[in-house]
mmCIF file of C-alpha atoms in Angstrom:
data_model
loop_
_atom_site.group_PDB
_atom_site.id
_atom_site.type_symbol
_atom_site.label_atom_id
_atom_site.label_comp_id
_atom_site.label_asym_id
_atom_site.label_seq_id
_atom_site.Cartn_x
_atom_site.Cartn_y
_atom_site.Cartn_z
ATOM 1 C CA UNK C 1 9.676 -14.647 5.009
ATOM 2 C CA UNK C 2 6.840 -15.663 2.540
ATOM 3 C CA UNK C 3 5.811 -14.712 -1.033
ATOM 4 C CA UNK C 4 2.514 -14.060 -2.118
ATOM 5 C CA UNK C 5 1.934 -14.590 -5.832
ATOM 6 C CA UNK C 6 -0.631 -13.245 -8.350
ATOM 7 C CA UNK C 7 -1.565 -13.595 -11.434
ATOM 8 C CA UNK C 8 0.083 -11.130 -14.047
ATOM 9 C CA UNK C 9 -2.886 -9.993 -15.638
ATOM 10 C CA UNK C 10 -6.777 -11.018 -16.028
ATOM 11 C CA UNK C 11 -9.197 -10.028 -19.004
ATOM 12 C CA UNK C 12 -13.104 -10.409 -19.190
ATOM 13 C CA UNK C 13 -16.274 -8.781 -20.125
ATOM 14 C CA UNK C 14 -18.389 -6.214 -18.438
ATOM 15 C CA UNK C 15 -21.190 -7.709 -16.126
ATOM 16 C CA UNK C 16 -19.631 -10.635 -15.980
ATOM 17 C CA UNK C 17 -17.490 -11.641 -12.551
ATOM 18 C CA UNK C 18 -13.370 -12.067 -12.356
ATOM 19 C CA UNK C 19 -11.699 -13.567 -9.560
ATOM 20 C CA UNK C 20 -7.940 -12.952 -8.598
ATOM 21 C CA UNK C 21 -5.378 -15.162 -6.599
ATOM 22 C CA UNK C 22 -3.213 -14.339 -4.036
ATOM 23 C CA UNK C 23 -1.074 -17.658 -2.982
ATOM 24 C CA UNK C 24 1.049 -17.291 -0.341
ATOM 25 C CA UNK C 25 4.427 -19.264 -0.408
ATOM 26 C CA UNK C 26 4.830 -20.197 2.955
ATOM 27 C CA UNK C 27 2.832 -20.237 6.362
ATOM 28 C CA UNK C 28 -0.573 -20.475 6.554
ATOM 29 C CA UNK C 29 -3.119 -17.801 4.661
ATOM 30 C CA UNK C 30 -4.791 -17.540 7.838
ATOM 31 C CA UNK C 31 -2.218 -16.246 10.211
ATOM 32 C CA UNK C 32 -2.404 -12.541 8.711
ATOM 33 C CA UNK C 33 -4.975 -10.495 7.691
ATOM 34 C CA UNK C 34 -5.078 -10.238 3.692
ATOM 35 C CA UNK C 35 -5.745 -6.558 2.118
ATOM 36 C CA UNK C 36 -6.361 -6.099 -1.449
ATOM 37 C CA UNK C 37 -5.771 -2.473 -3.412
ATOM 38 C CA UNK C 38 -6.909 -1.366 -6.210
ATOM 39 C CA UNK C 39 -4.916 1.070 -8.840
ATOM 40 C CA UNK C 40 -6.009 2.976 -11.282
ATOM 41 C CA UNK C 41 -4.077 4.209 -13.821
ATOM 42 C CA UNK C 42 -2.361 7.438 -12.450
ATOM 43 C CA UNK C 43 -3.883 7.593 -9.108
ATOM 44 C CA UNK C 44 -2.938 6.052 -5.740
ATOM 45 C CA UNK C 45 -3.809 3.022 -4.619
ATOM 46 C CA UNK C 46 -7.090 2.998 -2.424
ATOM 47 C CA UNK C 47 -8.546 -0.424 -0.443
ATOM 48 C CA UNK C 48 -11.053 -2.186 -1.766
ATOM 49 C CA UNK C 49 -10.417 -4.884 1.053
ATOM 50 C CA UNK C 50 -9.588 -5.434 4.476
ATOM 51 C CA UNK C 51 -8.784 -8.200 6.576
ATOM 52 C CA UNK C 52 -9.831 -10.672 4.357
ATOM 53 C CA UNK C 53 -12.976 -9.624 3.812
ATOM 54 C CA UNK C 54 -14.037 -6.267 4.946
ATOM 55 C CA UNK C 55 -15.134 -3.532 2.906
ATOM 56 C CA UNK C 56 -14.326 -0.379 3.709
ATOM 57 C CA UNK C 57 -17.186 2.534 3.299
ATOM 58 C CA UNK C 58 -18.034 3.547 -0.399
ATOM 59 C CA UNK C 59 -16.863 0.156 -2.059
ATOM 60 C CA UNK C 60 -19.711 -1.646 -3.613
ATOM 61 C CA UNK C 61 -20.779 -5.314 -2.827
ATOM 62 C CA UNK C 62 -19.664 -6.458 -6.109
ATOM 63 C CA UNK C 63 -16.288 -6.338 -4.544
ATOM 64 C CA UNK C 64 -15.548 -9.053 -2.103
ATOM 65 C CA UNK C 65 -12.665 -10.923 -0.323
ATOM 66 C CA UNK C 66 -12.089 -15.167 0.963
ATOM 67 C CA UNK C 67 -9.326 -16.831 2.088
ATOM 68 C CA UNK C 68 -8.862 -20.747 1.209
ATOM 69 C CA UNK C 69 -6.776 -23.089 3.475
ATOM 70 C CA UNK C 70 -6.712 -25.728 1.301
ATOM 71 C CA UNK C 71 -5.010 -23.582 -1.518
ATOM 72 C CA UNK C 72 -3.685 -21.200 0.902
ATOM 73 C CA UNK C 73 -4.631 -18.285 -1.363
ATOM 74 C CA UNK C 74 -6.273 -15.216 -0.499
ATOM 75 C CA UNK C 75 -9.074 -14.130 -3.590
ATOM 76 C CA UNK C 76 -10.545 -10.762 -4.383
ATOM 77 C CA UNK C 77 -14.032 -11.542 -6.812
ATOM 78 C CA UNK C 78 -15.815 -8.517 -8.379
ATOM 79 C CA UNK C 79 -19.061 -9.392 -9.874
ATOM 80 C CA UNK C 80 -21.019 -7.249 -12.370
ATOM 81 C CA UNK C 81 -18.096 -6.004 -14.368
ATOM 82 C CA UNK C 82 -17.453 -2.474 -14.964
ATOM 83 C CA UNK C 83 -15.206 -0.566 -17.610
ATOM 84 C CA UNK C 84 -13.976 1.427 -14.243
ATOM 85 C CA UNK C 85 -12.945 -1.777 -12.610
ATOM 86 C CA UNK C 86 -9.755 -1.625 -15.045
ATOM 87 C CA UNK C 87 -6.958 -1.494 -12.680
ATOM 88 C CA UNK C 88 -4.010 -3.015 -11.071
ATOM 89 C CA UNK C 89 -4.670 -5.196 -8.187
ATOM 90 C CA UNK C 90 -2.596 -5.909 -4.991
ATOM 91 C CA UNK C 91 -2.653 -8.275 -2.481
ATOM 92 C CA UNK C 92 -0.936 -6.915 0.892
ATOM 93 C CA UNK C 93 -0.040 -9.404 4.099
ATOM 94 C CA UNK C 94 2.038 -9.463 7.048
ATOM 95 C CA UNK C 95 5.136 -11.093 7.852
ATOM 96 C CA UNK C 96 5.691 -10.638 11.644
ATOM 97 C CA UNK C 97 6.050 -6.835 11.597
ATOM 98 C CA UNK C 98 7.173 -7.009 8.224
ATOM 99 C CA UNK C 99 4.495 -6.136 5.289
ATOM 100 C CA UNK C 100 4.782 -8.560 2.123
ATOM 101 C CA UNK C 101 2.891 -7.035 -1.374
ATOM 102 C CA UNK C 102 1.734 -9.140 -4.016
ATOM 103 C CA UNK C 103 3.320 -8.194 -7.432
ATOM 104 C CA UNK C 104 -0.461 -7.098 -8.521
ATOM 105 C CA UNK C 105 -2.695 -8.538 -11.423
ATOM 106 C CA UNK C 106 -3.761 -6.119 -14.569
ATOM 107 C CA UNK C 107 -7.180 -6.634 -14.540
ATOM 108 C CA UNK C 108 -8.944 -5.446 -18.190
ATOM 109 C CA UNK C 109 -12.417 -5.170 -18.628
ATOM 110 C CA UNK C 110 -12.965 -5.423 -22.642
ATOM 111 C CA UNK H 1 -12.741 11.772 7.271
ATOM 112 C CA UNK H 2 -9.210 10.476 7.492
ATOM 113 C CA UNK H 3 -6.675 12.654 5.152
ATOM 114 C CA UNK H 4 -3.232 12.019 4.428
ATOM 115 C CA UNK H 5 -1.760 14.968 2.560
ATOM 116 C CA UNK H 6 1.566 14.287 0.618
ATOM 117 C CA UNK H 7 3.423 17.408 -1.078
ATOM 118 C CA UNK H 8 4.173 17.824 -4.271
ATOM 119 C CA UNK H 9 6.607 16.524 -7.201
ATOM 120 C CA UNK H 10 9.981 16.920 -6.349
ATOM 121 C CA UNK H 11 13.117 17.646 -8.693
ATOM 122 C CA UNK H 12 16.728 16.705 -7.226
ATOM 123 C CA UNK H 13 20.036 16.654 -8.318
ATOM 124 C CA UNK H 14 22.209 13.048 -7.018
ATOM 125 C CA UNK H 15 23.760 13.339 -3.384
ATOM 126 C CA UNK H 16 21.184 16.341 -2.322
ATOM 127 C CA UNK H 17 19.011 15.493 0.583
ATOM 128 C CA UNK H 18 15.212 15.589 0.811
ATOM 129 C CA UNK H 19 12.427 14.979 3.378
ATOM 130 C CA UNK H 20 8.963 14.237 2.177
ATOM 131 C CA UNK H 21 5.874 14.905 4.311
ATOM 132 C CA UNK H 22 2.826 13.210 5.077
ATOM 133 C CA UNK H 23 0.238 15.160 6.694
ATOM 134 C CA UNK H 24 -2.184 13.094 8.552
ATOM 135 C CA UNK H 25 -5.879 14.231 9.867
ATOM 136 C CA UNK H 26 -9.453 12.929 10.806
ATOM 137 C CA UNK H 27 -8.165 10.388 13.423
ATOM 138 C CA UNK H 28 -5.820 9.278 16.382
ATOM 139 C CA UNK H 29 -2.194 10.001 14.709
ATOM 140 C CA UNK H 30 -0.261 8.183 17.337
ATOM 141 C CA UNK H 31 -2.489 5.015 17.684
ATOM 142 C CA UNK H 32 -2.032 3.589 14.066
ATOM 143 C CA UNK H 33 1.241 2.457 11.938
ATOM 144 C CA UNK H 34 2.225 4.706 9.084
ATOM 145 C CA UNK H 35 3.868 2.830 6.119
ATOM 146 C CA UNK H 36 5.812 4.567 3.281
ATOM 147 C CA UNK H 37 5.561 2.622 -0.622
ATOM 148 C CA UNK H 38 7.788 2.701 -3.472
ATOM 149 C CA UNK H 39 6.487 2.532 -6.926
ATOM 150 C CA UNK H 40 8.981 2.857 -9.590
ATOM 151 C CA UNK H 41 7.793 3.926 -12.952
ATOM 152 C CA UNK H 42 5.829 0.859 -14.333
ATOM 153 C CA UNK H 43 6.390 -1.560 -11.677
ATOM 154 C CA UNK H 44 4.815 -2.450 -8.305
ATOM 155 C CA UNK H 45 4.169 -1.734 -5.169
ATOM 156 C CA UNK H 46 7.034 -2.024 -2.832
ATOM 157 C CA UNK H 47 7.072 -1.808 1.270
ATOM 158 C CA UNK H 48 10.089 0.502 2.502
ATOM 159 C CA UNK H 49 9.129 0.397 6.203
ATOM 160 C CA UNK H 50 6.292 1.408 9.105
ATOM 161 C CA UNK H 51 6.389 3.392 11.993
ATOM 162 C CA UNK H 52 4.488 4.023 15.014
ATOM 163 C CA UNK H 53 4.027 7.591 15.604
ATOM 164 C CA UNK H 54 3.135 7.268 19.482
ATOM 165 C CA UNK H 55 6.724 6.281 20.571
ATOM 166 C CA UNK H 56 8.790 6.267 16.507
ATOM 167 C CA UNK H 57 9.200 2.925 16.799
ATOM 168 C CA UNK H 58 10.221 1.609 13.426
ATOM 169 C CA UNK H 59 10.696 -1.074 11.239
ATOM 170 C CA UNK H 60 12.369 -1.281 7.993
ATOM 171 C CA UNK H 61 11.897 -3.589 4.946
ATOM 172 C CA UNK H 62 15.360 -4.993 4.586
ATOM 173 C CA UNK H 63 15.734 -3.495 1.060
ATOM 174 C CA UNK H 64 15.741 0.382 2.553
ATOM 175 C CA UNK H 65 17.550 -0.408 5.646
ATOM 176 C CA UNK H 66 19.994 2.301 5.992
ATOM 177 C CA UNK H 67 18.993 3.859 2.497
ATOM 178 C CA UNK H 68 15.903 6.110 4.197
ATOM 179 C CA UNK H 69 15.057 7.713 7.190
ATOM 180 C CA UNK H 70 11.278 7.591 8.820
ATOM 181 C CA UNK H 71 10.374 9.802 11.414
ATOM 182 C CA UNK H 72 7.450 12.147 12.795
ATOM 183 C CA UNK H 73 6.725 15.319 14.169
ATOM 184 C CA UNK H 74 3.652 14.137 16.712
ATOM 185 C CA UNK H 75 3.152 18.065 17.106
ATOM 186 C CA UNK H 76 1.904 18.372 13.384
ATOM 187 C CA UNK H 77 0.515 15.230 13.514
ATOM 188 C CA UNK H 78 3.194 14.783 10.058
ATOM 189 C CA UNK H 79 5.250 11.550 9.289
ATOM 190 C CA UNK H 80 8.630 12.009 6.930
ATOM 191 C CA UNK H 81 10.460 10.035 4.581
ATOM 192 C CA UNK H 82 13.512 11.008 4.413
ATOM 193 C CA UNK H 83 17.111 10.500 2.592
ATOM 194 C CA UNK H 84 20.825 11.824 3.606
ATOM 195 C CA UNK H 85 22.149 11.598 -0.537
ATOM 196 C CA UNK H 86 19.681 11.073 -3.234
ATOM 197 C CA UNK H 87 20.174 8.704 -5.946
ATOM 198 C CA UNK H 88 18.924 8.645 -9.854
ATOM 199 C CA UNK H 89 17.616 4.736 -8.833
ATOM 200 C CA UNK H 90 15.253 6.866 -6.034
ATOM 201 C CA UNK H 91 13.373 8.038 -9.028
ATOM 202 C CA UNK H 92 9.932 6.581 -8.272
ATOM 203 C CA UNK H 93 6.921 7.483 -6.708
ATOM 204 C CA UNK H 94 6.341 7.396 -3.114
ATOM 205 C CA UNK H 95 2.982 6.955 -1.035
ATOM 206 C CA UNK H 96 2.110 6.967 2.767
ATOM 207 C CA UNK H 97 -0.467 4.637 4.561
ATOM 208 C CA UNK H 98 -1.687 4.123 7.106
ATOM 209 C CA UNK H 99 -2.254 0.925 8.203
ATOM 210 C CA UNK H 100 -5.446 -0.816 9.368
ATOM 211 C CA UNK H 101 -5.761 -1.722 13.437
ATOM 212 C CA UNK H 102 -6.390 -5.750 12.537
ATOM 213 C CA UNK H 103 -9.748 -4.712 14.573
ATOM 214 C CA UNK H 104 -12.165 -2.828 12.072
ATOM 215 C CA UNK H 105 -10.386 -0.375 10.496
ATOM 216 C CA UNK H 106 -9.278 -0.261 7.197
ATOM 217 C CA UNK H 107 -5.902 1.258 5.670
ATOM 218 C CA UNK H 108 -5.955 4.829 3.927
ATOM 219 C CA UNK H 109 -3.468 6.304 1.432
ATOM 220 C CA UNK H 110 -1.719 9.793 0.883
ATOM 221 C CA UNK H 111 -1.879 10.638 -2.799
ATOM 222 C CA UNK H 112 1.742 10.021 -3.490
ATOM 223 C CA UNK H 113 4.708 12.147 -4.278
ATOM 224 C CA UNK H 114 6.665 11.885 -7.112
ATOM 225 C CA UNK H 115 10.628 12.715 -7.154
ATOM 226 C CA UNK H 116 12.795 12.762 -9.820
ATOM 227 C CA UNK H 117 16.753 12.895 -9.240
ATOM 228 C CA UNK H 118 18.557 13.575 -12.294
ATOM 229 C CA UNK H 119 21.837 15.855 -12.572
#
């Protein structure tokens, strides 16, 4: 089994662009498809995301996804900053049929 | 348009039973896994298990192993989540998925159900 780690929480400013980690522990990034999730306060979680870098209808290009071999870490970058891009973030992989969650970044957008 | 329809908030006593659905629509229910997560009250997201509804084949995170119950009703095109004696720690909210295909298509979420045990 592998871990994938985030960052706790990020901060910056609107407009500008924020990038969040997802390093996995063990195995390559590669082997599994990475999803990231976003979470707004009080609502479900909805995917920003797909395998690494696939956005799914209705989520705007300022959203996008990259895996890194060398760092084996999975990113999620959202340019152009928005006050509605406040959220919790979650990286999702697979372990065998097994699904592993990140423990999700706080992203704040002051 | 894909749906998945949870039901609403539940309120339980310890050792009662419960079985929560999740309605699916807009798609092929028995060609794609249908995960179940746990969020407890300020915490994260936490995989209990998947199933496939075209033959119920399912797989467990070790943590729920033998705590929950997953099945479907392919007739209603409905998965369940499902537990023999509720517990005040199963106080959380819970959300279905389903999963992407690994060939274009992306995952979709219910909009949760929350249940609260508490004698």
């Amino acid at each position: 089994n592998f871990m994938l780690t985030q960052p706790h929480s990020v901060s910056e400013s609107p407009g500008k662009t924020v990038t969040i980690s997802c390093t996995r522990s063990s195995g390559s990034i590669a082997s599994n498809y990475v999803q990231w999730y976003q979470q707004r306060p009080g609502s479900a979680p909805t995917t920003v995301i797909y395998e690494d870098n696939q956005r799914p209808s209705g989520i705007p290009d300022r959203f996008s996804g990259s895996i890194d071999s060398s760092s084996n870490s999975a990113s999620l970058t959202i340019s152009g900053l928005k006050t509605e891009d406040e959220a919790d973030y979650y990286c999702q992989s697979y372990d065998d049929s097994n699904v592993v969650f990140g423990g999700g970044t706080k992203l704040t957008v002051l | 348009e894909v749906r998945l329809v949870q039901s609403g908030a539940e309120v339980k006593k310890p050792g009662e039973s419960l079985k929560l659905p999740c309605k699916a629509s807009g798609y092929s229910f028995t060609n794609y896994w249908i995960g179940w997560v746990r969020q407890m009250p300020g915490k994260g997201l936490e995989w209990m298990g998947i199933i496939y509804p075209g033959d119920s084949d399912t797989r467990y995170s070790p943590s729920f192993q033998g705590q929950v119950t997953m099945s479907v009703d392919k007739s209603i095109t409905t998965a369940y989540l499902g537990w023999n004696s509720l517990k005040a720690s199963d106080t959380a909210m819970y959300y279905c998925a389903r999963l992407g295909d690994g060939l274009g298509t992306p995952p979709d979420w219910g909009q949760g159900t929350t249940v609260t045990v508490s004698s």
